[in-house]
Coordinates of C-alpha atoms in Angstrom, one line a residue:
X102 CA 0.0 -0.3 0.0
X103 CA 1.2 3.5 -0.9
X104 CA -0.2 6.6 1.4
X105 CA 0.5 10.2 0.0
X106 CA -0.2 12.4 2.7
X107 CA -1.1 16.1 1.9
X108 CA -3.0 19.1 3.0
X109 CA -0.5 20.3 6.1
X110 CA 0.1 24.4 6.5
X111 CA -0.1 26.8 9.0
X112 CA -2.6 27.3 11.6
X113 CA -3.6 29.6 14.0
X114 CA -5.0 28.5 17.1
X115 CA -9.0 27.8 16.9
X116 CA -8.6 27.2 13.5
X117 CA -9.5 24.1 10.9
X118 CA -7.3 22.4 8.6
X119 CA -8.3 19.0 6.4
X120 CA -5.5 16.8 5.5
X121 CA -5.8 14.3 2.9
X122 CA -4.3 10.6 2.3
X123 CA -4.1 9.2 -0.9
X124 CA -3.8 5.3 -0.7
X125 CA -3.4 3.1 -3.3
X126 CA -1.8 -0.7 -4.0
X127 CA -3.8 -4.1 -3.9
X128 CA -3.5 -5.0 -0.1
X129 CA -7.1 -5.1 0.2
X130 CA -6.5 -6.6 3.6
X131 CA -4.7 -3.0 4.4
X132 CA -7.8 -0.6 4.0
X133 CA -8.1 0.3 7.6
X134 CA -7.0 3.4 7.8
X135 CA -5.3 6.1 10.1
X136 CA -3.4 9.3 11.1
X137 CA -0.3 9.2 13.8
X138 CA 1.7 12.4 14.7
X139 CA 4.9 13.1 15.7
X140 CA 5.3 16.4 17.6
X141 CA 8.8 18.3 17.7
X142 CA 11.1 15.8 20.5
X143 CA 8.1 13.6 21.4
X144 CA 6.9 10.3 20.5
X145 CA 4.7 9.2 17.7
X146 CA 1.1 8.9 18.8
X147 CA -2.2 7.7 17.6
X148 CA -5.0 10.5 16.6
X149 CA -7.3 8.2 14.7
X150 CA -8.9 5.4 12.0
X151 CA -12.0 4.5 10.3
X152 CA -12.0 1.0 8.8
X153 CA -13.0 0.5 4.6
X154 CA -16.4 -0.1 5.5
X155 CA -16.0 3.7 7.5
X156 CA -18.7 1.9 9.7
X157 CA -16.4 2.4 12.7
X158 CA -14.0 5.0 13.5
X159 CA -11.6 5.6 16.2
X160 CA -10.1 8.6 18.1
X161 CA -7.3 9.4 20.7
X162 CA -8.8 11.2 23.8
X163 CA -7.0 14.0 22.9
X164 CA -8.6 15.0 19.6
X165 CA -12.3 14.2 20.7
X166 CA -14.9 15.9 19.4
X167 CA -12.2 18.3 17.3
X168 CA -11.2 15.9 14.6
X169 CA -13.0 13.8 12.2
X170 CA -12.0 11.2 9.6
X171 CA -13.7 9.9 7.5
X172 CA -13.2 8.3 4.0
X173 CA -14.0 8.2 0.1
X174 CA -13.6 4.6 -1.3
X175 CA -14.7 5.9 -5.2
X176 CA -11.2 8.6 -4.8
X177 CA -9.4 6.1 -2.6
X178 CA -8.8 9.1 -0.2
X179 CA -9.0 9.2 3.5
X180 CA -9.4 12.6 5.0
X181 CA -9.0 14.3 8.7
X182 CA -11.1 17.7 9.6
X183 CA -9.0 19.0 12.4
X184 CA -11.2 21.5 13.6
X185 CA -10.7 24.6 17.0
X186 CA -6.8 23.4 16.5
X187 CA -4.8 23.8 19.5
X188 CA -0.8 24.8 20.0
X189 CA 0.0 21.0 20.9
X190 CA -1.9 19.7 18.1
X191 CA 1.4 21.1 15.8
X192 CA 3.6 17.7 14.6
X193 CA 4.2 16.3 11.3
X194 CA 1.1 14.1 10.8
X195 CA 1.7 10.4 9.0
X196 CA -1.6 9.1 7.1
X197 CA -0.7 4.9 7.7
X198 CA -2.7 1.2 6.8
X199 CA -3.3 -1.9 8.2
X200 CA -5.5 -5.0 8.7
X201 CA -8.0 -3.3 11.3
X202 CA -8.6 0.1 14.3
X203 CA -6.5 -2.3 16.5
X204 CA -3.6 -2.6 14.2
X205 CA -3.3 0.8 13.0
X206 CA -3.6 2.1 16.7
X207 CA -1.1 0.3 17.8
X208 CA 1.7 -1.2 15.0
X209 CA 0.9 0.1 11.9
X210 CA 1.7 -2.0 9.0
X211 CA 2.1 1.1 6.0
X212 CA 3.4 4.5 6.5
X213 CA 3.3 7.4 4.4
X214 CA 5.1 10.3 4.3
X215 CA 4.5 12.8 6.4
X216 CA 2.8 16.4 6.4
X217 CA 3.8 18.9 8.6
X218 CA 1.2 20.8 10.3
X219 CA 2.3 24.1 12.5
X220 CA -0.6 25.6 14.9
X221 CA 0.5 29.1 15.8
X222 CA -0.5 30.5 19.5

């Protein structure tokens, strides 16, 4: 599975940004898609994930109620809508893929390149 993330940039605290992840490849079993992030000086952490059918999603507590993950399978694209952003959301965001929500949360099988999100306070 190849993953291409885009949409990062600079946003003010309280603002919104939408990330996109274009997925390609024939490994249909690896179609649960997620987002993880890594802030400067910190370890990578899980953000959100969505199953192939879109009927199940999972969010980290620190983004619940602010971030929404969705997908358009016709376009093979997953989105992460980020609202009410905080300074601590500043990080490189990575698109990930795996076999299940649990797998993507704990140890994704595939990682895309990151896209930088900077939130100014």
